[in-house]
Amino acid sequence: MNDDTQMYTSCNIHDPALSVNTIVDCISDLRVPLIEYMDLSGIPGQYIARLLPDATHVRSGNLDDLRQLTDAIGEIEEDIELLVATKYCKEYNNGNGSYNWGLDTLDGNSYDAKYDIWGDGKGIDVYVADTGINPNHEDLRGRVTIGWPTSTSVDNHGHGTQVASIIGGTNCGVAKRANIISLKVCSNDRCDVSDILEGCLWAKQRVQSTGRLSVINFSFGGTFSRSMNDAVDDLLAAGIPAIAAAGSSNEDACYVSPASTPNTLTVGAFNEEFKKNYFSNYGPCVDIYAPGANIKVADFSGNNTYTLMDGTSIAASFVTGAAAALLQVLRDKGTICSPSAQVVNYTNEYIIENALLGRLTGVGEANLALSTLCLDY
């Protein structure tokens, strides 16, 4: 529990943080000062009395009676429950023997052939809106559900498999135990908004039906579309965090959908030198940057082959994997249990708060690089 996050009321007039009006109120209240925690962390009906130095014994009584004993009690504080300190952290060797610099940067310690992350995404559903996924690739085998539109909608292009492998691949991925659900909303290089809208609606209804914590990845973009952004807003309102690629045309991401949707995590790309990739979109709609050049990914054409890819599509996938791992940690901690607006808020806040600030060159707004340093509670 962090002391600086506690909010409470107190009538300790020696507290320099109290306002004049509060001190006046305290002076007029001649009872024993009472501290109650306004963030609801206190245990209702349980209090701790701090005795004055000369007091040897106080007869038990109700709270009102105890607050009259100003000659024996210095302060009464609401009881609180402390939690056992827990460290959420997993360490992986980088790329299982083959160097993967993108993963290596996640814990802020580049080029040490390993990385730390707060969790593995176990039990979290990740919806991948893309060209489909090869469910038989060794990097993803056993964790892929072919969701929409049909059971035969597997990847015949490659992009969806590449994205999925970064999100949750055993070798290439961030959240190595997440459940991957394919939404085949693109065919080859074409993604029709009408298909995307249907896929998003299917995903929202499935999440509402299962009640499972989920996140959705959009590694595509195009001209600003109000219908596209509205569909993403609908997912966010249903408690599903959304991650979107900023786009790879070196332009303002605010003119791109779904990257321009408020409350998404919109992701630009940086390279091994921590420079903004020349192709990455930019601007105030970009929330964070992630690795997006020369990244090892699963190759859809074979079940055990790999290739290298560039793009904000890949960068967004890193953030989606990190979000899935984060949701797993927050669930295991007991902070969240089902989709809600607060789940979206937590995801956005934690990803941004844990990012590396000022590490990148060539960027203006949001000089934040994705980081998954271990979390302590």
mmCIF file of C-alpha atoms in Angstrom:
data_model
loop_
_atom_site.group_PDB
_atom_site.id
_atom_site.type_symbol
_atom_site.label_atom_id
_atom_site.label_comp_id
_atom_site.label_asym_id
_atom_site.label_seq_id
_atom_site.Cartn_x
_atom_site.Cartn_y
_atom_site.Cartn_z
ATOM 1 C CA MET A 1 0.000 0.000 0.000
ATOM 2 C CA ASN A 2 1.488 3.362 -0.971
ATOM 3 C CA ASP A 3 1.248 6.069 1.700
ATOM 4 C CA ASP A 4 1.059 8.804 -0.900
ATOM 5 C CA THR A 5 -2.178 7.401 -2.309
ATOM 6 C CA GLN A 6 -4.090 7.360 0.969
ATOM 7 C CA MET A 7 -6.803 9.947 1.478
ATOM 8 C CA TYR A 8 -8.246 10.439 4.948
ATOM 9 C CA THR A 9 -9.922 12.965 7.196
ATOM 10 C CA SER A 10 -8.138 14.043 10.351
ATOM 11 C CA CYS A 11 -8.485 16.628 13.091
ATOM 12 C CA ASN A 12 -4.774 16.794 13.910
ATOM 13 C CA ILE A 13 -4.387 20.577 13.935
ATOM 14 C CA HIS A 14 -0.588 20.236 13.859
ATOM 15 C CA ASP A 15 -0.766 18.798 10.346
ATOM 16 C CA PRO A 16 0.672 21.523 8.036
ATOM 17 C CA ALA A 17 -1.381 20.178 5.135
ATOM 18 C CA LEU A 18 -4.688 21.152 6.770
ATOM 19 C CA SER A 19 -6.522 24.204 5.493
ATOM 20 C CA VAL A 20 -7.464 27.083 7.788
ATOM 21 C CA ASN A 21 -11.127 26.122 7.606
ATOM 22 C CA THR A 22 -10.311 22.561 8.588
ATOM 23 C CA ILE A 23 -8.249 23.719 11.570
ATOM 24 C CA VAL A 24 -11.115 25.912 12.730
ATOM 25 C CA ASP A 25 -13.463 22.950 12.485
ATOM 26 C CA CYS A 26 -11.004 20.815 14.415
ATOM 27 C CA ILE A 27 -10.641 23.343 17.236
ATOM 28 C CA SER A 28 -14.401 23.488 17.579
ATOM 29 C CA ASP A 29 -14.494 19.685 17.862
ATOM 30 C CA LEU A 30 -12.930 18.938 21.261
ATOM 31 C CA ARG A 31 -13.195 15.198 20.910
ATOM 32 C CA VAL A 32 -10.311 12.803 20.197
ATOM 33 C CA PRO A 33 -9.200 13.243 16.550
ATOM 34 C CA LEU A 34 -10.566 10.551 14.232
ATOM 35 C CA ILE A 35 -8.894 9.338 11.056
ATOM 36 C CA GLU A 36 -11.122 7.585 8.529
ATOM 37 C CA TYR A 37 -9.948 6.524 5.069
ATOM 38 C CA MET A 38 -12.034 8.087 2.327
ATOM 39 C CA ASP A 39 -10.814 5.655 -0.365
ATOM 40 C CA LEU A 40 -12.764 2.862 1.380
ATOM 41 C CA SER A 41 -9.585 0.977 2.325
ATOM 42 C CA GLY A 42 -10.567 1.088 5.997
ATOM 43 C CA ILE A 43 -12.339 -1.769 7.806
ATOM 44 C CA PRO A 44 -15.809 -0.555 8.804
ATOM 45 C CA GLY A 45 -16.446 -0.588 12.552
ATOM 46 C CA GLN A 46 -12.837 -1.359 13.538
ATOM 47 C CA TYR A 47 -10.591 1.323 15.058
ATOM 48 C CA ILE A 48 -7.182 1.635 16.705
ATOM 49 C CA ALA A 49 -6.743 4.021 19.642
ATOM 50 C CA ARG A 50 -3.323 5.625 20.186
ATOM 51 C CA LEU A 51 -2.909 6.206 23.903
ATOM 52 C CA LEU A 52 -1.240 9.261 25.366
ATOM 53 C CA PRO A 53 2.085 8.645 27.194
ATOM 54 C CA ASP A 54 0.555 8.857 30.704
ATOM 55 C CA ALA A 55 -2.429 6.640 29.932
ATOM 56 C CA THR A 56 -2.130 3.113 31.277
ATOM 57 C CA HIS A 57 -5.546 1.679 30.582
ATOM 58 C CA VAL A 58 -8.689 2.626 28.742
ATOM 59 C CA ARG A 59 -11.980 0.892 29.318
ATOM 60 C CA SER A 60 -13.449 -0.359 26.061
ATOM 61 C CA GLY A 61 -16.526 1.369 24.737
ATOM 62 C CA ASN A 62 -18.207 2.545 21.591
ATOM 63 C CA LEU A 63 -16.542 5.048 19.264
ATOM 64 C CA ASP A 64 -18.431 8.061 20.578
ATOM 65 C CA ASP A 65 -17.457 7.214 24.177
ATOM 66 C CA LEU A 66 -13.811 6.730 23.265
ATOM 67 C CA ARG A 67 -13.701 10.083 21.461
ATOM 68 C CA GLN A 68 -14.582 11.793 24.758
ATOM 69 C CA LEU A 69 -11.410 10.482 26.458
ATOM 70 C CA THR A 70 -9.148 13.352 25.414
ATOM 71 C CA ASP A 71 -7.004 12.912 28.540
ATOM 72 C CA ALA A 72 -6.122 9.335 27.650
ATOM 73 C CA ILE A 73 -6.332 8.937 23.855
ATOM 74 C CA GLY A 74 -4.324 10.997 21.400
ATOM 75 C CA GLU A 75 -5.898 9.767 18.184
ATOM 76 C CA ILE A 76 -8.258 7.097 16.840
ATOM 77 C CA GLU A 77 -7.552 5.596 13.431
ATOM 78 C CA GLU A 78 -9.764 3.346 11.348
ATOM 79 C CA ASP A 79 -8.274 -0.124 11.031
ATOM 80 C CA ILE A 80 -6.978 -1.103 7.583
ATOM 81 C CA GLU A 81 -6.054 -4.371 5.924
ATOM 82 C CA LEU A 82 -2.500 -4.714 4.636
ATOM 83 C CA LEU A 83 -1.643 -7.141 1.878
ATOM 84 C CA VAL A 84 1.292 -9.483 1.650
ATOM 85 C CA ALA A 85 3.853 -7.862 -0.649
ATOM 86 C CA THR A 86 3.847 -9.671 -3.973
ATOM 87 C CA LYS A 87 6.189 -9.287 -6.910
ATOM 88 C CA TYR A 88 4.644 -9.926 -10.301
ATOM 89 C CA CYS A 89 7.503 -10.797 -12.583
ATOM 90 C CA LYS A 90 8.486 -13.350 -15.195
ATOM 91 C CA GLU A 91 11.907 -13.579 -16.784
ATOM 92 C CA TYR A 92 12.468 -15.034 -20.241
ATOM 93 C CA ASN A 93 15.540 -15.763 -22.277
ATOM 94 C CA ASN A 94 15.389 -13.629 -25.385
ATOM 95 C CA GLY A 95 14.063 -15.493 -28.430
ATOM 96 C CA ASN A 96 14.981 -18.986 -27.211
ATOM 97 C CA GLY A 97 18.488 -18.774 -28.581
ATOM 98 C CA SER A 98 17.923 -16.348 -31.474
ATOM 99 C CA TYR A 99 18.291 -12.656 -30.797
ATOM 100 C CA ASN A 100 15.053 -10.668 -30.734
ATOM 101 C CA TRP A 101 15.854 -7.070 -29.837
ATOM 102 C CA GLY A 102 12.197 -6.045 -29.567
ATOM 103 C CA LEU A 103 11.560 -8.349 -26.635
ATOM 104 C CA ASP A 104 14.922 -7.422 -25.141
ATOM 105 C CA THR A 105 13.913 -3.772 -24.756
ATOM 106 C CA LEU A 106 10.788 -4.471 -22.732
ATOM 107 C CA ASP A 107 12.438 -4.377 -19.326
ATOM 108 C CA GLY A 108 14.536 -1.306 -20.125
ATOM 109 C CA ASN A 109 17.776 -3.298 -20.182
ATOM 110 C CA SER A 110 18.628 -3.673 -23.854
ATOM 111 C CA TYR A 111 20.915 -6.289 -25.320
ATOM 112 C CA ASP A 112 21.246 -8.587 -22.292
ATOM 113 C CA ALA A 113 19.566 -11.560 -24.062
ATOM 114 C CA LYS A 114 16.704 -11.695 -21.557
ATOM 115 C CA TYR A 115 13.766 -9.613 -20.443
ATOM 116 C CA ASP A 116 11.297 -9.289 -17.597
ATOM 117 C CA ILE A 117 7.559 -8.805 -17.868
ATOM 118 C CA TRP A 118 4.841 -8.523 -15.241
ATOM 119 C CA GLY A 119 2.860 -11.583 -16.415
ATOM 120 C CA ASP A 120 2.184 -14.108 -19.187
ATOM 121 C CA GLY A 121 -1.463 -13.396 -20.057
ATOM 122 C CA LYS A 122 -2.809 -16.748 -18.873
ATOM 123 C CA GLY A 123 -6.601 -16.790 -19.047
ATOM 124 C CA ILE A 124 -6.869 -13.509 -20.980
ATOM 125 C CA ASP A 125 -8.566 -13.440 -24.399
ATOM 126 C CA VAL A 126 -6.900 -11.406 -27.161
ATOM 127 C CA TYR A 127 -8.947 -10.639 -30.267
ATOM 128 C CA VAL A 128 -6.789 -10.113 -33.354
ATOM 129 C CA ALA A 129 -8.674 -8.211 -36.064
ATOM 130 C CA ASP A 130 -6.560 -8.921 -39.130
ATOM 131 C CA THR A 131 -6.075 -11.354 -42.038
ATOM 132 C CA GLY A 132 -6.673 -14.474 -39.971
ATOM 133 C CA ILE A 133 -4.146 -16.695 -38.171
ATOM 134 C CA ASN A 134 -2.371 -19.945 -38.965
ATOM 135 C CA PRO A 135 -3.398 -21.932 -35.865
ATOM 136 C CA ASN A 136 -0.914 -24.714 -36.599
ATOM 137 C CA HIS A 137 2.232 -22.634 -36.371
ATOM 138 C CA GLU A 138 4.461 -23.862 -33.552
ATOM 139 C CA ASP A 139 4.583 -20.365 -32.037
ATOM 140 C CA LEU A 140 0.802 -20.341 -31.523
ATOM 141 C CA ARG A 141 -0.341 -23.967 -31.647
ATOM 142 C CA GLY A 142 -2.969 -24.884 -29.067
ATOM 143 C CA ARG A 143 -3.954 -21.324 -28.143
ATOM 144 C CA VAL A 144 -5.734 -20.040 -31.262
ATOM 145 C CA THR A 145 -9.498 -19.901 -31.721
ATOM 146 C CA ILE A 146 -10.749 -19.165 -35.229
ATOM 147 C CA GLY A 147 -13.540 -16.820 -34.284
ATOM 148 C CA TRP A 148 -15.141 -14.772 -37.043
ATOM 149 C CA PRO A 149 -16.551 -15.249 -39.616
ATOM 150 C CA THR A 150 -16.199 -19.051 -40.040
ATOM 151 C CA SER A 151 -14.141 -21.962 -38.808
ATOM 152 C CA THR A 152 -12.217 -22.022 -42.090
ATOM 153 C CA SER A 153 -11.145 -18.361 -41.952
ATOM 154 C CA VAL A 154 -7.428 -18.953 -41.493
ATOM 155 C CA ASP A 155 -4.620 -16.740 -42.718
ATOM 156 C CA ASN A 156 -3.908 -16.713 -46.455
ATOM 157 C CA HIS A 157 -1.831 -13.531 -46.355
ATOM 158 C CA GLY A 158 0.552 -13.667 -43.394
ATOM 159 C CA HIS A 159 -0.010 -10.400 -41.569
ATOM 160 C CA GLY A 160 -2.434 -11.765 -38.981
ATOM 161 C CA THR A 161 -0.129 -14.644 -38.050
ATOM 162 C CA GLN A 162 2.796 -12.230 -37.703
ATOM 163 C CA VAL A 163 0.788 -9.928 -35.448
ATOM 164 C CA ALA A 164 -0.497 -12.808 -33.328
ATOM 165 C CA SER A 165 3.009 -14.189 -32.831
ATOM 166 C CA ILE A 166 4.202 -10.899 -31.344
ATOM 167 C CA ILE A 167 1.144 -10.644 -29.103
ATOM 168 C CA GLY A 168 1.339 -14.150 -27.730
ATOM 169 C CA GLY A 169 3.789 -16.428 -29.519
ATOM 170 C CA THR A 170 5.715 -18.948 -27.469
ATOM 171 C CA ASN A 171 8.979 -17.850 -29.118
ATOM 172 C CA CYS A 172 8.240 -14.366 -30.465
ATOM 173 C CA GLY A 173 5.495 -13.168 -28.178
ATOM 174 C CA VAL A 174 4.963 -10.978 -25.172
ATOM 175 C CA ALA A 175 2.003 -12.691 -23.441
ATOM 176 C CA LYS A 176 3.051 -16.283 -24.025
ATOM 177 C CA ARG A 177 -0.003 -17.958 -22.457
ATOM 178 C CA ALA A 178 -2.795 -15.681 -23.682
ATOM 179 C CA ASN A 179 -5.722 -17.075 -25.662
ATOM 180 C CA ILE A 180 -5.649 -15.753 -29.242
ATOM 181 C CA ILE A 181 -8.951 -15.305 -31.085
ATOM 182 C CA SER A 182 -8.903 -14.578 -34.799
ATOM 183 C CA LEU A 183 -11.205 -12.025 -36.425
ATOM 184 C CA LYS A 184 -10.600 -12.297 -40.154
ATOM 185 C CA VAL A 185 -11.701 -8.804 -41.163
ATOM 186 C CA CYS A 186 -9.093 -8.393 -43.917
ATOM 187 C CA SER A 187 -8.463 -10.311 -47.117
ATOM 188 C CA ASN A 188 -4.977 -9.896 -48.561
ATOM 189 C CA ASP A 189 -4.206 -6.164 -48.178
ATOM 190 C CA ARG A 190 -7.849 -5.072 -48.114
ATOM 191 C CA CYS A 191 -9.821 -4.441 -44.928
ATOM 192 C CA ASP A 192 -13.391 -3.289 -45.580
ATOM 193 C CA VAL A 193 -14.911 -1.209 -42.788
ATOM 194 C CA SER A 194 -18.176 -3.142 -43.144
ATOM 195 C CA ASP A 195 -16.345 -6.396 -42.354
ATOM 196 C CA ILE A 196 -14.486 -4.776 -39.479
ATOM 197 C CA LEU A 197 -17.758 -3.553 -37.974
ATOM 198 C CA GLU A 198 -19.238 -7.046 -38.112
ATOM 199 C CA GLY A 199 -16.119 -8.557 -36.554
ATOM 200 C CA CYS A 200 -16.116 -5.960 -33.764
ATOM 201 C CA LEU A 201 -19.783 -6.602 -32.994
ATOM 202 C CA TRP A 202 -19.149 -10.359 -32.868
ATOM 203 C CA ALA A 203 -16.222 -9.822 -30.488
ATOM 204 C CA LYS A 204 -18.213 -7.499 -28.217
ATOM 205 C CA GLN A 205 -21.108 -9.933 -27.999
ATOM 206 C CA ARG A 206 -18.766 -12.824 -27.275
ATOM 207 C CA VAL A 207 -17.039 -10.920 -24.475
ATOM 208 C CA GLN A 208 -20.394 -9.930 -22.998
ATOM 209 C CA SER A 209 -21.493 -13.567 -23.174
ATOM 210 C CA THR A 210 -18.347 -15.068 -21.625
ATOM 211 C CA GLY A 211 -17.591 -12.261 -19.167
ATOM 212 C CA ARG A 212 -13.891 -12.893 -19.745
ATOM 213 C CA LEU A 213 -11.236 -10.208 -19.516
ATOM 214 C CA SER A 214 -10.234 -9.360 -23.073
ATOM 215 C CA VAL A 215 -8.241 -6.972 -25.239
ATOM 216 C CA ILE A 216 -8.441 -6.301 -28.978
ATOM 217 C CA ASN A 217 -5.682 -5.476 -31.466
ATOM 218 C CA PHE A 218 -6.092 -3.385 -34.636
ATOM 219 C CA SER A 219 -2.908 -3.533 -36.713
ATOM 220 C CA PHE A 220 -4.296 -1.735 -39.728
ATOM 221 C CA GLY A 221 -5.433 1.759 -40.611
ATOM 222 C CA GLY A 222 -6.749 3.998 -43.301
ATOM 223 C CA THR A 223 -8.538 7.251 -43.966
ATOM 224 C CA PHE A 224 -10.458 8.664 -41.020
ATOM 225 C CA SER A 225 -13.782 6.857 -40.659
ATOM 226 C CA ARG A 226 -16.378 7.867 -38.106
ATOM 227 C CA SER A 227 -18.046 4.456 -38.405
ATOM 228 C CA MET A 228 -14.739 2.704 -37.672
ATOM 229 C CA ASN A 229 -14.019 4.882 -34.659
ATOM 230 C CA ASP A 230 -17.570 4.454 -33.369
ATOM 231 C CA ALA A 231 -17.154 0.673 -33.506
ATOM 232 C CA VAL A 232 -14.007 0.919 -31.405
ATOM 233 C CA ASP A 233 -15.781 3.248 -28.973
ATOM 234 C CA ASP A 234 -18.450 0.570 -28.623
ATOM 235 C CA LEU A 235 -15.809 -2.002 -27.669
ATOM 236 C CA LEU A 236 -14.254 0.360 -25.133
ATOM 237 C CA ALA A 237 -17.667 1.023 -23.600
ATOM 238 C CA ALA A 238 -18.069 -2.740 -23.220
ATOM 239 C CA GLY A 239 -14.885 -2.852 -21.124
ATOM 240 C CA ILE A 240 -12.522 -4.141 -23.806
ATOM 241 C CA PRO A 241 -9.182 -2.272 -24.048
ATOM 242 C CA ALA A 242 -8.268 -1.503 -27.670
ATOM 243 C CA ILE A 243 -4.777 -1.102 -29.130
ATOM 244 C CA ALA A 244 -4.320 0.425 -32.589
ATOM 245 C CA ALA A 245 -1.350 0.841 -34.908
ATOM 246 C CA ALA A 246 -0.598 4.512 -35.539
ATOM 247 C CA GLY A 247 -0.016 3.803 -39.223
ATOM 248 C CA SER A 248 3.098 3.528 -41.356
ATOM 249 C CA SER A 249 2.810 6.453 -43.770
ATOM 250 C CA ASN A 250 4.761 9.080 -41.778
ATOM 251 C CA GLU A 251 1.746 11.321 -41.241
ATOM 252 C CA ASP A 252 -0.406 12.626 -38.425
ATOM 253 C CA ALA A 253 -2.168 9.649 -36.839
ATOM 254 C CA CYS A 254 -5.156 11.850 -36.002
ATOM 255 C CA TYR A 255 -6.204 11.541 -39.670
ATOM 256 C CA VAL A 256 -6.170 7.725 -39.498
ATOM 257 C CA SER A 257 -8.776 5.249 -38.254
ATOM 258 C CA PRO A 258 -8.922 3.512 -35.884
ATOM 259 C CA ALA A 259 -5.728 5.170 -34.560
ATOM 260 C CA SER A 260 -7.574 8.450 -33.988
ATOM 261 C CA THR A 261 -10.175 6.916 -31.675
ATOM 262 C CA PRO A 262 -10.005 8.512 -28.208
ATOM 263 C CA ASN A 263 -9.164 6.133 -25.346
ATOM 264 C CA THR A 264 -7.472 3.595 -27.577
ATOM 265 C CA LEU A 265 -3.777 3.032 -27.002
ATOM 266 C CA THR A 266 -2.349 4.222 -30.328
ATOM 267 C CA VAL A 267 1.161 2.959 -31.002
ATOM 268 C CA GLY A 268 4.030 4.314 -33.077
ATOM 269 C CA ALA A 269 7.236 2.426 -33.905
ATOM 270 C CA PHE A 270 10.891 2.839 -32.974
ATOM 271 C CA ASN A 271 14.029 0.982 -34.088
ATOM 272 C CA GLU A 272 17.036 -0.606 -32.390
ATOM 273 C CA GLU A 273 18.640 2.796 -31.908
ATOM 274 C CA PHE A 274 15.546 4.013 -30.060
ATOM 275 C CA LYS A 275 14.729 6.362 -32.922
ATOM 276 C CA LYS A 276 11.281 6.848 -34.364
ATOM 277 C CA ASN A 277 10.993 4.716 -37.468
ATOM 278 C CA TYR A 278 10.978 6.900 -40.579
ATOM 279 C CA PHE A 279 7.639 5.413 -41.643
ATOM 280 C CA SER A 280 5.850 5.679 -38.307
ATOM 281 C CA ASN A 281 2.909 8.029 -37.988
ATOM 282 C CA TYR A 282 3.136 10.630 -35.260
ATOM 283 C CA GLY A 283 1.231 13.431 -33.576
ATOM 284 C CA PRO A 284 -0.979 13.980 -30.526
ATOM 285 C CA CYS A 285 -3.052 10.857 -31.183
ATOM 286 C CA VAL A 286 0.018 8.628 -30.629
ATOM 287 C CA ASP A 287 0.093 7.498 -26.984
ATOM 288 C CA ILE A 288 3.220 5.338 -26.890
ATOM 289 C CA TYR A 289 5.953 3.822 -29.074
ATOM 290 C CA ALA A 290 7.093 0.206 -29.242
ATOM 291 C CA PRO A 291 9.629 -1.845 -31.238
ATOM 292 C CA GLY A 292 8.712 -1.897 -34.914
ATOM 293 C CA ALA A 293 11.718 -2.650 -37.126
ATOM 294 C CA ASN A 294 13.539 -5.880 -37.957
ATOM 295 C CA ILE A 295 11.338 -7.901 -35.601
ATOM 296 C CA LYS A 296 11.262 -11.711 -35.668
ATOM 297 C CA VAL A 297 7.724 -13.013 -36.313
ATOM 298 C CA ALA A 298 6.040 -16.281 -37.257
ATOM 299 C CA ASP A 299 5.763 -16.915 -40.999
ATOM 300 C CA PHE A 300 2.262 -18.161 -41.877
ATOM 301 C CA SER A 301 3.418 -20.197 -44.893
ATOM 302 C CA GLY A 302 5.094 -22.859 -42.756
ATOM 303 C CA ASN A 303 4.365 -24.242 -39.317
ATOM 304 C CA ASN A 304 7.880 -23.755 -37.978
ATOM 305 C CA THR A 305 9.290 -20.899 -40.075
ATOM 306 C CA TYR A 306 9.963 -17.288 -39.148
ATOM 307 C CA THR A 307 10.653 -13.990 -40.874
ATOM 308 C CA LEU A 308 11.504 -10.360 -40.046
ATOM 309 C CA MET A 309 8.968 -7.540 -40.236
ATOM 310 C CA ASP A 310 8.733 -3.756 -39.826
ATOM 311 C CA GLY A 311 5.742 -1.559 -39.100
ATOM 312 C CA THR A 312 3.507 0.052 -36.515
ATOM 313 C CA SER A 313 1.423 -3.118 -36.883
ATOM 314 C CA ILE A 314 4.201 -4.949 -35.100
ATOM 315 C CA ALA A 315 4.644 -2.170 -32.547
ATOM 316 C CA ALA A 316 0.945 -2.242 -31.654
ATOM 317 C CA SER A 317 1.184 -5.999 -31.159
ATOM 318 C CA PHE A 318 3.875 -5.544 -28.506
ATOM 319 C CA VAL A 319 1.559 -3.226 -26.580
ATOM 320 C CA THR A 320 -1.383 -5.606 -26.943
ATOM 321 C CA GLY A 321 0.688 -8.440 -25.500
ATOM 322 C CA ALA A 322 1.766 -6.213 -22.626
ATOM 323 C CA ALA A 323 -1.876 -5.276 -22.003
ATOM 324 C CA ALA A 324 -2.933 -8.937 -21.887
ATOM 325 C CA ALA A 325 -0.173 -9.693 -19.386
ATOM 326 C CA LEU A 326 -1.231 -6.696 -17.312
ATOM 327 C CA LEU A 327 -4.867 -7.799 -17.195
ATOM 328 C CA GLN A 328 -3.734 -11.208 -15.953
ATOM 329 C CA VAL A 329 -1.794 -9.580 -13.105
ATOM 330 C CA LEU A 330 -4.638 -7.259 -12.117
ATOM 331 C CA ARG A 331 -7.029 -10.221 -12.147
ATOM 332 C CA ASP A 332 -4.704 -12.380 -10.038
ATOM 333 C CA LYS A 333 -4.283 -9.498 -7.593
ATOM 334 C CA GLY A 334 -8.052 -9.215 -7.267
ATOM 335 C CA THR A 335 -8.240 -5.694 -8.674
ATOM 336 C CA ILE A 336 -10.468 -6.684 -11.617
ATOM 337 C CA CYS A 337 -12.512 -9.731 -12.501
ATOM 338 C CA SER A 338 -14.660 -8.922 -15.543
ATOM 339 C CA PRO A 339 -14.884 -6.386 -18.376
ATOM 340 C CA SER A 340 -15.722 -2.831 -17.287
ATOM 341 C CA ALA A 341 -14.866 0.780 -17.999
ATOM 342 C CA GLN A 342 -12.363 0.580 -15.141
ATOM 343 C CA VAL A 343 -10.546 -2.260 -16.916
ATOM 344 C CA VAL A 344 -9.961 0.046 -19.892
ATOM 345 C CA ASN A 345 -8.796 2.843 -17.594
ATOM 346 C CA TYR A 346 -6.407 0.585 -15.683
ATOM 347 C CA THR A 347 -4.914 -0.774 -18.901
ATOM 348 C CA ASN A 348 -4.274 2.645 -20.386
ATOM 349 C CA GLU A 349 -2.947 4.095 -17.133
ATOM 350 C CA TYR A 350 -0.571 1.246 -16.280
ATOM 351 C CA ILE A 351 0.854 0.975 -19.790
ATOM 352 C CA ILE A 352 1.556 4.720 -19.882
ATOM 353 C CA GLU A 353 2.784 5.018 -16.288
ATOM 354 C CA ASN A 354 5.316 2.200 -16.722
ATOM 355 C CA ALA A 355 6.671 3.424 -20.065
ATOM 356 C CA LEU A 356 10.216 4.766 -20.370
ATOM 357 C CA LEU A 357 10.045 8.554 -20.584
ATOM 358 C CA GLY A 358 12.319 10.572 -22.870
ATOM 359 C CA ARG A 359 14.240 7.567 -24.173
ATOM 360 C CA LEU A 360 13.432 8.080 -27.862
ATOM 361 C CA THR A 361 14.771 10.469 -30.475
ATOM 362 C CA GLY A 362 12.883 11.842 -33.436
ATOM 363 C CA VAL A 363 9.529 12.098 -31.664
ATOM 364 C CA GLY A 364 7.617 15.114 -30.412
ATOM 365 C CA GLU A 365 4.563 14.252 -28.357
ATOM 366 C CA ALA A 366 4.442 11.145 -26.179
ATOM 367 C CA ASN A 367 8.148 10.346 -25.900
ATOM 368 C CA LEU A 368 7.224 7.077 -24.221
ATOM 369 C CA ALA A 369 8.733 3.673 -24.982
ATOM 370 C CA LEU A 370 6.882 0.509 -23.943
ATOM 371 C CA SER A 371 8.307 -1.064 -20.789
ATOM 372 C CA THR A 372 7.130 -4.099 -18.823
ATOM 373 C CA LEU A 373 9.243 -3.839 -15.696
ATOM 374 C CA CYS A 374 8.152 -6.105 -12.875
ATOM 375 C CA LEU A 375 5.286 -4.860 -10.679
ATOM 376 C CA ASP A 376 5.344 -4.879 -6.881
ATOM 377 C CA TYR A 377 2.227 -4.885 -4.702
#
